[in-house]
Coordinates of C-alpha atoms and ligand atoms in Angstrom, one line a residue:
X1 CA 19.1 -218.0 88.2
X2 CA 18.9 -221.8 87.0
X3 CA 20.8 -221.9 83.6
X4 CA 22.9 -218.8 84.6
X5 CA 26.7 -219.5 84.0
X6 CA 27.5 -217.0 86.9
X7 CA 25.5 -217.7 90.1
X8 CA 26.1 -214.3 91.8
X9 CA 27.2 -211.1 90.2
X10 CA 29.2 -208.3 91.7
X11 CA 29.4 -204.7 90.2
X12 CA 32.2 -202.8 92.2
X13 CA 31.5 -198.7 91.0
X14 CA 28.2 -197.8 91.4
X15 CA 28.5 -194.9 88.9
X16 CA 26.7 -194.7 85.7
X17 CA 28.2 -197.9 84.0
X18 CA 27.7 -199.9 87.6
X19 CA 24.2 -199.0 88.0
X20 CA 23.5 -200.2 84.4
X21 CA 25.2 -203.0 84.6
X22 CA 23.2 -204.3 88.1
X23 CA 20.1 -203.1 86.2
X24 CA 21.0 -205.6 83.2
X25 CA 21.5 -209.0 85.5
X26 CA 19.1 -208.1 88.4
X27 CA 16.3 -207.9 85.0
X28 CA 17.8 -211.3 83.5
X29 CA 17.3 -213.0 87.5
X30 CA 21.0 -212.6 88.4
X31 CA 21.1 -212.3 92.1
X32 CA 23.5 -208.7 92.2
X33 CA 25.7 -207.1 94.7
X34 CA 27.0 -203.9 94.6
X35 CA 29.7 -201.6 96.0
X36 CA 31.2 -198.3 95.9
X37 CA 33.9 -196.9 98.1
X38 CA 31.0 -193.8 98.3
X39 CA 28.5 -195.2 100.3
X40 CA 26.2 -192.1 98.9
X41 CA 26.5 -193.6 95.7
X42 CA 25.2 -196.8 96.3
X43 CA 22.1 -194.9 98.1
X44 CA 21.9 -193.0 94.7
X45 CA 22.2 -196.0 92.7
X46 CA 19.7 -197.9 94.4
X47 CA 17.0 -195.1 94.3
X48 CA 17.6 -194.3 91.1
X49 CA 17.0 -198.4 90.0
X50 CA 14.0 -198.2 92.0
X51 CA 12.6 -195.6 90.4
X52 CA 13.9 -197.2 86.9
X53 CA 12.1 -200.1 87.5
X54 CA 9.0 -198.7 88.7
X55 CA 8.9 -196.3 85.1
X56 CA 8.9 -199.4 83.5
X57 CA 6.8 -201.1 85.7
X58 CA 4.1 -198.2 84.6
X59 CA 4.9 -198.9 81.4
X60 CA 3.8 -202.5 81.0
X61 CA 7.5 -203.8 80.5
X62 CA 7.9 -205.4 83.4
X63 CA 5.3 -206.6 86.2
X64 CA 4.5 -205.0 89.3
X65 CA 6.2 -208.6 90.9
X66 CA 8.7 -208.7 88.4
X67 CA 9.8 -204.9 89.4
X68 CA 10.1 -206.1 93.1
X69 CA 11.5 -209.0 92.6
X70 CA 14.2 -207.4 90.1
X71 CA 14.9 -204.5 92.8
X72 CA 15.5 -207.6 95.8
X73 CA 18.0 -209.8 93.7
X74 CA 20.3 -206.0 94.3
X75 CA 22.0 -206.7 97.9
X76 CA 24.2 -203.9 98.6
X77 CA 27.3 -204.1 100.4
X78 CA 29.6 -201.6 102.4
X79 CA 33.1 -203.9 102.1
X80 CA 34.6 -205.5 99.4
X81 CA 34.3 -209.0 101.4
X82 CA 30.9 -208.7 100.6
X83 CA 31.8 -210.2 97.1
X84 CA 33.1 -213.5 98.8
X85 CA 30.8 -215.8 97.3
X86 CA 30.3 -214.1 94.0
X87 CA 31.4 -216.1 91.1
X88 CA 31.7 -213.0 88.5
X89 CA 32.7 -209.5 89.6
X90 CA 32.6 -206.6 87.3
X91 CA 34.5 -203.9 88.2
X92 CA 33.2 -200.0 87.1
X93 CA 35.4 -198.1 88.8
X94 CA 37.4 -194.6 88.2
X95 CA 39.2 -195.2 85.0
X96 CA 42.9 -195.8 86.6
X97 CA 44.9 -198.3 86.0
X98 CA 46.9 -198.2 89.4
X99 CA 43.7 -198.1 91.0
X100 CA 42.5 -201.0 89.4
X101 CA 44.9 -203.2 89.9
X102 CA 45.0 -202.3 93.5
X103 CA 41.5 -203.3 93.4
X104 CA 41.7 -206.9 91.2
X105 CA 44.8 -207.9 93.1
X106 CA 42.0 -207.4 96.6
X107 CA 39.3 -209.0 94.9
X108 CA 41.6 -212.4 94.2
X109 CA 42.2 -212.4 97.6
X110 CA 38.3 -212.2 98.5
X111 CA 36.7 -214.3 95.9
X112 CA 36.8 -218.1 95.1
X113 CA 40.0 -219.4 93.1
X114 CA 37.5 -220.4 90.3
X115 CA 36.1 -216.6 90.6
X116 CA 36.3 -214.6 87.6
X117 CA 37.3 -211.1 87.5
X118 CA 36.5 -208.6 84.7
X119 CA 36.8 -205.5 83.9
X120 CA 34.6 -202.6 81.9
X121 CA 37.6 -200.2 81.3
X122 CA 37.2 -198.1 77.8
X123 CA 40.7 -197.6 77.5
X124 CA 43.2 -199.6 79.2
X125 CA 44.8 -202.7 78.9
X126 CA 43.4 -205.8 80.4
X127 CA 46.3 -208.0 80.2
X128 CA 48.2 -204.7 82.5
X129 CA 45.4 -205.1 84.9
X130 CA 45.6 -208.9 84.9
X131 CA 49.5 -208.2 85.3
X132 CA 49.4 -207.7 88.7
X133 CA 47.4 -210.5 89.5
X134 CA 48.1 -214.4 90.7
X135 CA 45.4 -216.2 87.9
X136 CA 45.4 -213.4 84.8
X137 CA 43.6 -216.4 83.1
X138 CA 40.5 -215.9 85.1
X139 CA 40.6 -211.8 84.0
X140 CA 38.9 -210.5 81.1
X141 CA 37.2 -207.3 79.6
X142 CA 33.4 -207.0 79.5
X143 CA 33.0 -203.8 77.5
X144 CA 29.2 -202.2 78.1
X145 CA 28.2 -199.3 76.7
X146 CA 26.1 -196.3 78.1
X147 CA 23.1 -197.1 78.8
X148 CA 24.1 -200.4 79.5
X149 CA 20.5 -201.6 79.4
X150 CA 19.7 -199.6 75.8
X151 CA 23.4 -200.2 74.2
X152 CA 23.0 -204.1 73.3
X153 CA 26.1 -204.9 73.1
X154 CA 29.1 -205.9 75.3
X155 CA 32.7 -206.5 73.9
X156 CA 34.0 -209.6 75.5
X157 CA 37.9 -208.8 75.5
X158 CA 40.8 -211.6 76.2
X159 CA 44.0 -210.4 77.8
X160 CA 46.9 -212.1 76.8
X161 CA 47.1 -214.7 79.2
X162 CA 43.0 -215.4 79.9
X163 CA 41.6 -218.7 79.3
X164 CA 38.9 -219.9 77.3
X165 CA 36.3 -220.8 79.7
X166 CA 35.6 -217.6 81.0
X167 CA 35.3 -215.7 77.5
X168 CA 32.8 -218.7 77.0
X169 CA 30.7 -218.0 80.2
X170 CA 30.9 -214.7 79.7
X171 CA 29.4 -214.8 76.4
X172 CA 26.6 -216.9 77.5
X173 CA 26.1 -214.4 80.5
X174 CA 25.5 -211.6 78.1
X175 CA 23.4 -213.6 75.7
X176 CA 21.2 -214.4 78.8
X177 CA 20.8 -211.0 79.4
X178 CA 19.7 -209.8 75.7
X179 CA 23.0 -209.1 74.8
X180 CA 25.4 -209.2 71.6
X181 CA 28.9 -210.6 73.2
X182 CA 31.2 -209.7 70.3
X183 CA 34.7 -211.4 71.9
X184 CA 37.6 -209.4 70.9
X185 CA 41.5 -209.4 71.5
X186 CA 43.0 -207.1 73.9
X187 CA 44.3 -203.9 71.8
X188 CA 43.6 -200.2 71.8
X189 CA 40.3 -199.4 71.5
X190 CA 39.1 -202.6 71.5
X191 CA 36.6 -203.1 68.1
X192 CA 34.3 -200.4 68.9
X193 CA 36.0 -197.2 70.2
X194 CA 39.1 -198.6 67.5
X195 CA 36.5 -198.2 64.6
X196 CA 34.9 -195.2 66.0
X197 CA 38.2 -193.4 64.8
X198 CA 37.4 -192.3 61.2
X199 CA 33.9 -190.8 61.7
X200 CA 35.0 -187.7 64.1
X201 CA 38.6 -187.4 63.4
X202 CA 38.1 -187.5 59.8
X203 CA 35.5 -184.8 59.6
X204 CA 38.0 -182.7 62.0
X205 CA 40.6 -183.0 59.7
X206 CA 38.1 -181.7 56.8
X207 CA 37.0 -178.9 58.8
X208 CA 40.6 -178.4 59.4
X209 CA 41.6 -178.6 55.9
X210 CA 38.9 -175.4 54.9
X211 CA 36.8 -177.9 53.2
X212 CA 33.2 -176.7 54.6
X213 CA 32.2 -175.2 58.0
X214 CA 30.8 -177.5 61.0
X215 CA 26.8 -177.3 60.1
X216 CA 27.8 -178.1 56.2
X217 CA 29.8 -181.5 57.4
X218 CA 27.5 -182.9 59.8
X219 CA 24.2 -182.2 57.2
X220 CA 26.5 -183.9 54.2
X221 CA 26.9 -187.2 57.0
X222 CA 23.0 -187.0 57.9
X223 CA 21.2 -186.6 54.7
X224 CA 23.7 -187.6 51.5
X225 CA 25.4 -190.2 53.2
X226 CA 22.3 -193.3 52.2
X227 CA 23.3 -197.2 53.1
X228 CA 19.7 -198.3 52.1
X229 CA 17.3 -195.7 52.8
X230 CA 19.8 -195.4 56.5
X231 CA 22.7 -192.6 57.1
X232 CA 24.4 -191.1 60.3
X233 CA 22.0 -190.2 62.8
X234 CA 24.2 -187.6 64.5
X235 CA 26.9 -185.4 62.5
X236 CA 30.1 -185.7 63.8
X237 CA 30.4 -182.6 65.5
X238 CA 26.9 -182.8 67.0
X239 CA 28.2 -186.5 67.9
X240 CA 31.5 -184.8 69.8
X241 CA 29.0 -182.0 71.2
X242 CA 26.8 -184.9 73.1
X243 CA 29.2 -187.2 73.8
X244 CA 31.8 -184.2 74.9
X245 CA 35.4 -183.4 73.3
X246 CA 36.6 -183.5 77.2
X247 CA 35.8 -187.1 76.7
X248 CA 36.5 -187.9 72.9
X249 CA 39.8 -186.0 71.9
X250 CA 41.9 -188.1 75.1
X251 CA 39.7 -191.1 73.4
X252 CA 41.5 -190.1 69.9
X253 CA 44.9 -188.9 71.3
X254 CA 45.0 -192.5 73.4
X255 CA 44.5 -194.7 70.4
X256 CA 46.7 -192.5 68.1
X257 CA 49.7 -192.7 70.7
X258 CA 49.0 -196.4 71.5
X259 CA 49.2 -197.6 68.0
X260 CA 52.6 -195.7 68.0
X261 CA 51.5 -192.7 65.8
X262 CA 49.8 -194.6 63.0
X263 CA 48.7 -192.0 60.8
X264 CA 45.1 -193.1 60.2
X265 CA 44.0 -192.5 63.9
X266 CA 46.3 -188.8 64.1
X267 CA 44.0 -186.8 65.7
X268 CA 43.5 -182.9 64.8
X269 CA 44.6 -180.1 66.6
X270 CA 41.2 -178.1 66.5
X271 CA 40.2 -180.7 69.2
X272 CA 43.1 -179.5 71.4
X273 CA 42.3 -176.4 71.1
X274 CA 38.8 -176.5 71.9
X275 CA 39.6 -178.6 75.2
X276 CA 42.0 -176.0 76.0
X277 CA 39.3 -173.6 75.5
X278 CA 36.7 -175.5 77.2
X279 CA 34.2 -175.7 74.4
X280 CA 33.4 -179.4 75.9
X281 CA 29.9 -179.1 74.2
X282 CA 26.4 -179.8 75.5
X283 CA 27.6 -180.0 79.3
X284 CA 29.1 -176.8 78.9
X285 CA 26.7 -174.9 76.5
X286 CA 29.1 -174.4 73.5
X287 CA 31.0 -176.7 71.3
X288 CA 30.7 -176.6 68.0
X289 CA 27.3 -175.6 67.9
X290 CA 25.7 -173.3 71.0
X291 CA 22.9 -174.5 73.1
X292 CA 20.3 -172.5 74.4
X293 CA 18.0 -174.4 77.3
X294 CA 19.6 -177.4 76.1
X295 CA 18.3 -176.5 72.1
X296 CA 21.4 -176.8 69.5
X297 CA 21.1 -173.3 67.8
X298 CA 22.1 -174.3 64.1
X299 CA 22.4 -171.5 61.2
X300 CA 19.9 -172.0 58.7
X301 CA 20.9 -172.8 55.4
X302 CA 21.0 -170.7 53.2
X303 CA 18.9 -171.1 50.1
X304 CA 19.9 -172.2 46.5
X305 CA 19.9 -169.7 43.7
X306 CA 16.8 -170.1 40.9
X307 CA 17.9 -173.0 38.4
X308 CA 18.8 -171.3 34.8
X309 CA 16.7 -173.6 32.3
X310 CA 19.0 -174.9 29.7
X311 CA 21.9 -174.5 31.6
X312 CA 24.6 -176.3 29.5
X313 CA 26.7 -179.1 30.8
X314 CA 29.4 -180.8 29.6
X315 CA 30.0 -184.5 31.7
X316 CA 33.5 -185.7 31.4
X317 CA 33.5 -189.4 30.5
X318 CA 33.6 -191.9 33.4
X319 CA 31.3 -194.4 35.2
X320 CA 28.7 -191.9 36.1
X321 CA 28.5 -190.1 33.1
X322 CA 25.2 -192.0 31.6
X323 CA 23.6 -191.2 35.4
X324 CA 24.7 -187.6 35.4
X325 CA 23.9 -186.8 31.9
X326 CA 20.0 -188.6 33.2
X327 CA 20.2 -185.9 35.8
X328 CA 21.0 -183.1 34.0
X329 CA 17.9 -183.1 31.7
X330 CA 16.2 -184.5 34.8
X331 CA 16.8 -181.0 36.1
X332 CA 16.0 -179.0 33.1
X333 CA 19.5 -178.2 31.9
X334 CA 21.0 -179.5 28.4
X335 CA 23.6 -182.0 27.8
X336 CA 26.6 -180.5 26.3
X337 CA 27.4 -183.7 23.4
X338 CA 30.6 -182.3 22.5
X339 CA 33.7 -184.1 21.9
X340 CA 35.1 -181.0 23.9
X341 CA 33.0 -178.4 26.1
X342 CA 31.7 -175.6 24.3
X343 CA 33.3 -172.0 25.9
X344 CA 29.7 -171.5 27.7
X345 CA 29.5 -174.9 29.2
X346 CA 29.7 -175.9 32.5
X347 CA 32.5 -178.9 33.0
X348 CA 31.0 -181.4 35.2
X349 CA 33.4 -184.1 37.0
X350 CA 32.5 -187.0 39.2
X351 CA 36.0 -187.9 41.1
X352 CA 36.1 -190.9 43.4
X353 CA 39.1 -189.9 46.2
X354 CA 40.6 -187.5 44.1
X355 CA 40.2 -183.5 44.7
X356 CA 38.1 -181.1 41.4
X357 CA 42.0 -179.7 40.6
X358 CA 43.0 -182.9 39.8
X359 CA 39.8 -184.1 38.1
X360 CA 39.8 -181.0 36.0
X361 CA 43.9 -181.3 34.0
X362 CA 43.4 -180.8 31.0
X363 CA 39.8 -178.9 31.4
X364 CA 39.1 -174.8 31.8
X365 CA 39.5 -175.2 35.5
X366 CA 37.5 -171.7 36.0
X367 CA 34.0 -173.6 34.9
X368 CA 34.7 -177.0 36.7
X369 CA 32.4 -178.2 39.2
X370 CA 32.6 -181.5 41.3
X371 CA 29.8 -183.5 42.5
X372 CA 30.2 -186.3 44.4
X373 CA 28.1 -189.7 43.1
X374 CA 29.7 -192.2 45.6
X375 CA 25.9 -192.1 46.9
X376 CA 22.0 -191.8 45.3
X377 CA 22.0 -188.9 43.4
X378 CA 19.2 -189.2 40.9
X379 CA 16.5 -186.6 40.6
X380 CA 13.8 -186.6 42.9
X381 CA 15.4 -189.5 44.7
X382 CA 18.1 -187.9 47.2
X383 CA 17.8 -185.9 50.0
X384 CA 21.3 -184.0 49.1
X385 CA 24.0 -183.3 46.5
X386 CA 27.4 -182.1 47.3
X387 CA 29.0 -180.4 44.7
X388 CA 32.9 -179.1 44.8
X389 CA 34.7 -176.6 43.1
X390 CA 38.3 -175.8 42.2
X391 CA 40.2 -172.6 43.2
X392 CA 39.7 -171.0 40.1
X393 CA 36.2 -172.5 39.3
X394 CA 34.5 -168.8 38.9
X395 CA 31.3 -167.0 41.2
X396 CA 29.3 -167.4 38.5
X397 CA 30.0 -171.1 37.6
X398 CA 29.5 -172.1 41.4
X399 CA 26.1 -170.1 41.7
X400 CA 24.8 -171.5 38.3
X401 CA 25.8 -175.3 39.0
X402 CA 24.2 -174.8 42.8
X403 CA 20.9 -173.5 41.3
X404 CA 20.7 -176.6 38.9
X405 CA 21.8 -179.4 41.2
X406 CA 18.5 -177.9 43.8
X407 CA 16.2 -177.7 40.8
X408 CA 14.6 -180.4 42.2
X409 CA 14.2 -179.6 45.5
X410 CA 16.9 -182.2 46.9
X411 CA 19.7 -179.3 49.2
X412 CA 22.5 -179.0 47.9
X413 CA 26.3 -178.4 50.2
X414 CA 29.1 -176.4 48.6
X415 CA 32.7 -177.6 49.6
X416 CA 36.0 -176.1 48.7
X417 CA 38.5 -178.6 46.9
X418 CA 38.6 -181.7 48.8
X419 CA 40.4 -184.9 48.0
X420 CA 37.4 -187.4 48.2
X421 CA 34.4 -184.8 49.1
X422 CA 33.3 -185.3 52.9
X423 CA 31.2 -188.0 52.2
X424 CA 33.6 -190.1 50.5
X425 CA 36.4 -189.5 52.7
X426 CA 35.0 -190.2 56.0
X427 CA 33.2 -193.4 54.8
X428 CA 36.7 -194.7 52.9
X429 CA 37.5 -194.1 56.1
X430 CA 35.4 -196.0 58.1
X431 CA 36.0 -199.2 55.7
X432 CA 39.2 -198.6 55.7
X433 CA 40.0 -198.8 59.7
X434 CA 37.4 -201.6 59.7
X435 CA 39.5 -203.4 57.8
X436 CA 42.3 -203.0 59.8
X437 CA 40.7 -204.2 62.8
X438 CA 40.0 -207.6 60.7
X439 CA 43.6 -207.8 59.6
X440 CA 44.7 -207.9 62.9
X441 CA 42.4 -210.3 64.0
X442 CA 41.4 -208.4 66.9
X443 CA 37.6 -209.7 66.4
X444 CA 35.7 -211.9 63.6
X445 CA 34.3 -209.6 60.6
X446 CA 31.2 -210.3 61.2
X447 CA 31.6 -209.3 65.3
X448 CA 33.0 -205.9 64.1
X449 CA 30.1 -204.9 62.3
X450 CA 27.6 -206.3 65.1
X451 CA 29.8 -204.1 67.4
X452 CA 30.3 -201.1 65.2
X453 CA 26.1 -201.1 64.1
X454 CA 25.1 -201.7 67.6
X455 CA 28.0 -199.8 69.3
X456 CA 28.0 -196.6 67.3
X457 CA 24.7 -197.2 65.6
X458 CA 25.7 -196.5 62.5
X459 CA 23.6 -197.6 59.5
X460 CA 25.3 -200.7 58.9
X461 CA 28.2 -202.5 60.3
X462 CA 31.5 -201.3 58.7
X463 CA 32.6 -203.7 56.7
X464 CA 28.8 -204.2 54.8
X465 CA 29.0 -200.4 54.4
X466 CA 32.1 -201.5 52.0
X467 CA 30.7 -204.2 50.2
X468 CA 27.2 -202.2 49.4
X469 CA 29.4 -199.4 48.1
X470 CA 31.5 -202.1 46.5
X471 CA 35.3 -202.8 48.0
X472 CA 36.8 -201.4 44.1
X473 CA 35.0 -198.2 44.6
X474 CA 36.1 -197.4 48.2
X475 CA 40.3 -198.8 47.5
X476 CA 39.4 -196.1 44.1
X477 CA 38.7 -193.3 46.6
X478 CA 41.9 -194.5 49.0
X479 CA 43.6 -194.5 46.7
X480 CA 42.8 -191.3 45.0
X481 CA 43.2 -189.7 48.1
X482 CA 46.8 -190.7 49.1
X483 CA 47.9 -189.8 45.4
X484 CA 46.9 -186.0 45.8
X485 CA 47.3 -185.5 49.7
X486 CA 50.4 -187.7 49.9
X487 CA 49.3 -188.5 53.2
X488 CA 49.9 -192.2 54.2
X489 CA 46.8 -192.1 56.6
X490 CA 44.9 -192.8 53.5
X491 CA 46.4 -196.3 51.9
X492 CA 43.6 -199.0 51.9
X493 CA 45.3 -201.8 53.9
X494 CA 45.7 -205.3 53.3
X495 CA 42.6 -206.6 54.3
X496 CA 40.4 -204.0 52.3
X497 CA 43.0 -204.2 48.8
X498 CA 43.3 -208.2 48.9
X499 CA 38.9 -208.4 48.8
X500 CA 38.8 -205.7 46.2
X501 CA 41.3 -207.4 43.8
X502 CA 39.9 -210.9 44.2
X503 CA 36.3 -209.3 44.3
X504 CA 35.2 -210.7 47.7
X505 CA 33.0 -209.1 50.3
X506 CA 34.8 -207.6 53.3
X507 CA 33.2 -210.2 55.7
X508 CA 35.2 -212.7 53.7
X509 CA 37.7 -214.1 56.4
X510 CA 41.0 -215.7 55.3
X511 CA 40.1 -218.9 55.2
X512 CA 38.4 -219.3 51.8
X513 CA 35.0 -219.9 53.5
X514 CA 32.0 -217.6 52.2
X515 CA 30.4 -215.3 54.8
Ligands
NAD601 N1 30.5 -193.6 81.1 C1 30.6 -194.3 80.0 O1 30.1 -193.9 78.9 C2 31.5 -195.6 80.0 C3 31.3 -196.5 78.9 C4 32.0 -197.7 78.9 C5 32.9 -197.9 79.9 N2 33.1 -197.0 80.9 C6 34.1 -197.3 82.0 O2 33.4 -197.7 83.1 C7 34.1 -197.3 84.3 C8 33.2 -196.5 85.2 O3 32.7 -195.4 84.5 P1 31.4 -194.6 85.0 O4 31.1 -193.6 83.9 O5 30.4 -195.4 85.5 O6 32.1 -193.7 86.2 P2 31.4 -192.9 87.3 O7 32.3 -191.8 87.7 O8 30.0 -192.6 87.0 O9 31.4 -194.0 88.5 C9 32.5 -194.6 89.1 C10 32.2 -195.0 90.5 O10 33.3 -195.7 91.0 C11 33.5 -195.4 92.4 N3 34.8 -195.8 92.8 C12 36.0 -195.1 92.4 N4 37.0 -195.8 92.9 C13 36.6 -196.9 93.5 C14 37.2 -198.0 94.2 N5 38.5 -198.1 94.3 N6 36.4 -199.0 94.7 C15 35.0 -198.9 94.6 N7 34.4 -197.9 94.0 C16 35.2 -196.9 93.4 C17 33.2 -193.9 92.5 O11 32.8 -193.6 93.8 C18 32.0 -193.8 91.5 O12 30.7 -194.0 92.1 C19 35.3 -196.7 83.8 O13 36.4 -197.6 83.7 C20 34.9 -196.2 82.4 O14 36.1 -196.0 81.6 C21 32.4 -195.8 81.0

């Protein structure tokens, strides 16, 4: 294609990601070749692409010509010499790293001298590939994700010895194609599967913790969660269910062991166990949910109790106390003025990070109840509340406050004593390993949130989610966290701590230049 920075592409693997990938460039006008050491897999690829682009043929995306014409720029090939006179090769392959290199150090010997070489491995080390190899400079990463044509975005990763010039094509190459490049340094994880490490692992840890059951998690990270009007689209655990824990706890154990046991990516041991158990999810009809003809069967919830009118309510002074005490007669119960709470009185705390016990020193413990304001908790103008309680916080207490926080009609979760809720832990989370990535300059901020929003479709990019929830706020739940748990998984990180004290957003780069 005139314009193209690559002339011809090569996909070696024509698995899911190859196929994808072939579909991608033979759309943009790339002319394509493709090879698998599985000749039935080409024949299965190239059906299957046929097909593709006829569906979207009958559905007006493409023309009847442009379909043809997309399918003839695919030449298949049953050799690797076949590749000769591509200028890019993409390899797709089994996810090995001997068998990789076995295959770049071929492909040098095959290809031009000004040929570059990539690779779309999720996991290993592109500079250990490029090792092997006579010009690492010309060997990069170029990251898809599946389906390649749907999943706009492709992380663009430099080993430690590749040269500028091909990160630069390569970033045009995608942008032909419709795609975000986000260029990234070669490290664990990369940006996207590196950030992806607080939304699963952190909700494991929860549900390993006794905070709340499975369906309770997931519905808090759906519909309290609210980043303009946007949350989660998937809980976590329907996330891991799709996506399979055969596949996502080695993802978490990899990262965890590769940043030499840093304590925010330790993974949980329920997801051992359930590998061990075979509880993959979807593909194997039970994970943490069952599925039945391919339907997730998810307990219903069970309803709140009536609301008591006049319920009273005693708000413990903090930032939320004008909002809460707005809620409360909102809701139909009474405001509790005292300078102490009267004995009948419910206690009402609003913690950020730290757990109800802690919020309630000094308070009757037995009629303390949490709820959790990091999020849009008005009346009428919230899908969900989560409330908390303390050990001691009594039956009565919990059924009373559940009745009036659903007065409404927004649902309402119940958690046992959590430092920082599930809402607030998971997304202080999520900020939090963002900003690590930033510190260690593995991308640009603003790359990591294209590559996080586009990669895990989350609401918002990372680092935004931080500064609409306001860097002070999210450091407040960090560091309420680490002061009950003790845990050093939760302390906020230099990148996250610096913005927050100088009051700049977390797309704010070091160099004293706005975003
Ligand atoms: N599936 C995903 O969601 C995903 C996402 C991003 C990256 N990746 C990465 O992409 C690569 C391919 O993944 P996939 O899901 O397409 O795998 P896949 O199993 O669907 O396909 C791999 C193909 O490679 C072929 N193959 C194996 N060894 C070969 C060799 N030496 N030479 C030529 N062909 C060979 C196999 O026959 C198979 O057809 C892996 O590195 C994987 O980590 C996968």
């Amino acid at each position: 294609m005139s314009g193209s920075p690559f002339k011809r592409v090569g996909v070696v693997g024509a698995g899911a990601m190859g196929r994808g990938i072939v579909q991608l460039y033979a759309q943009a006008g790339c002319d394509t070749v493709l090879f698998d050491t599985q000749p039935a897999a080409v024949t299965a690829a190239l059906d299957s692409l046929r097909d593709t682009f006829g569906k979207l043929a009958e559905k007006g995306r493409m023309t009847p010509e442009g379909a043809a014409a997309a399918m003839a720029r695919i030449t298949p090939v049953d050799a690797l010499q076949g590749f000769a006179d591509c200028d890019l090769v993409i390899e797709a392959i089994i996810e090995r790293l001997d068998v990789k290199r076995d295959l770049f150090m071929l492909l040098e010997s095959i290809v031009a001298p000004d040929a570059v070489l990539v690779s779309n491995t999720s996991s290993l080390s592109i500079t250990a590939i490029a090792a092997a190899c006579n010009r690492p400079e010309r060997i990069a990463g170029y990251h898809f994700f599946n389906p390649v044509p749907l999943m706009k975005v492709v992380e663009v990763v430099r080993g430690a010895r590749t040269a500028q010039d091909p990160i630069d094509r390569l970033v045009a190459l995608a942008r032909m194609a419709g795609h975000a490049p986000v260029v990234c340094q070669d490290t664990p994880g990369f940006i996207v599967n590196h950030a992806g490490r607080a939304f699963g692992p952190e909700s494991l840890k929860a549900l390993h913790e006794g905070v709340a059951d499975v369906p309770t998690i997931d519905r808090i990270l759906r519909e309290q969660v609210d980043f303009r009007g946007a949350a989660f689209k998937l809980g976590p655990f329907e996330l891991m269910d799709l996506t399979g824990l055969d596949v996502s706890h080695p993802v978490m154990e990899s990262i965890y062991h590769q940043y030499y046991e840093e304590a925010r990516y330790r993974p949980s041991v329920i997801g051992a166990q359930r590998v061990s158990a075979g509880l993959f999810g979807r593909k194997t009809r039970e994970g943490f949910y069952r599925y039945e003809a391919g339907v997730q069967q998810s307990p219903v919830e069970p309803p709140a109790p009536a609301a008591t009118p006049g319920t009273p309510v005693w708000i413990a002074p903090g930032e939320a106390r004008a909002a809460l005490c707005a809620l409360v007669e909102a809701l139909g119960g009474r405001v509790d003025d005292g300078a102490v709470a009267a004995p009948d009185s419910i206690i009402l705390v609003a913690p950020l990070g730290l757990d109800a016990t802690t919020a309630s020193i000094g308070l009757d413990a037995r009629r303390v109840v949490a709820i959790d304001t990091l999020f849009p908790f008005a009346a009428r103008a919230c899908k969900r509340r989560t409330i908390m309680f303390t050990p001691a916080t009594t039956p009565q207490v919990r059924a009373t406050a559940h009745g009036l926080f659903a007065a409404d009609g927004a649902r309402v979760s119940l958690l046992n004593d959590s430092a920082g809720f599930i809402a607030q832990r998971v997304v202080a989370m999520i900020v939090c390993i963002a900003g690590e990535i930033a510190q260690q300059r593995v991308a640009s901020p603003a790359d990591i949130d294209t590559a996080v929003r586009l990669g895990l479709g989350y609401p918002m990019g990372p680092l935004a989610m931080g500064d609409h929830l306001g860097p002070r706020r999210v450091v407040q739940v960090l560091e309420g966290m680490l002061a009950v748990t003790g845990d050093p998984r939760y302390r906020p990180g230099l990148w996250l701590s610096r913005r927050a004290k100088l009051g700049l957003s977390l797309l704010q780069g070091d160099d004293g230049v706005a975003p």
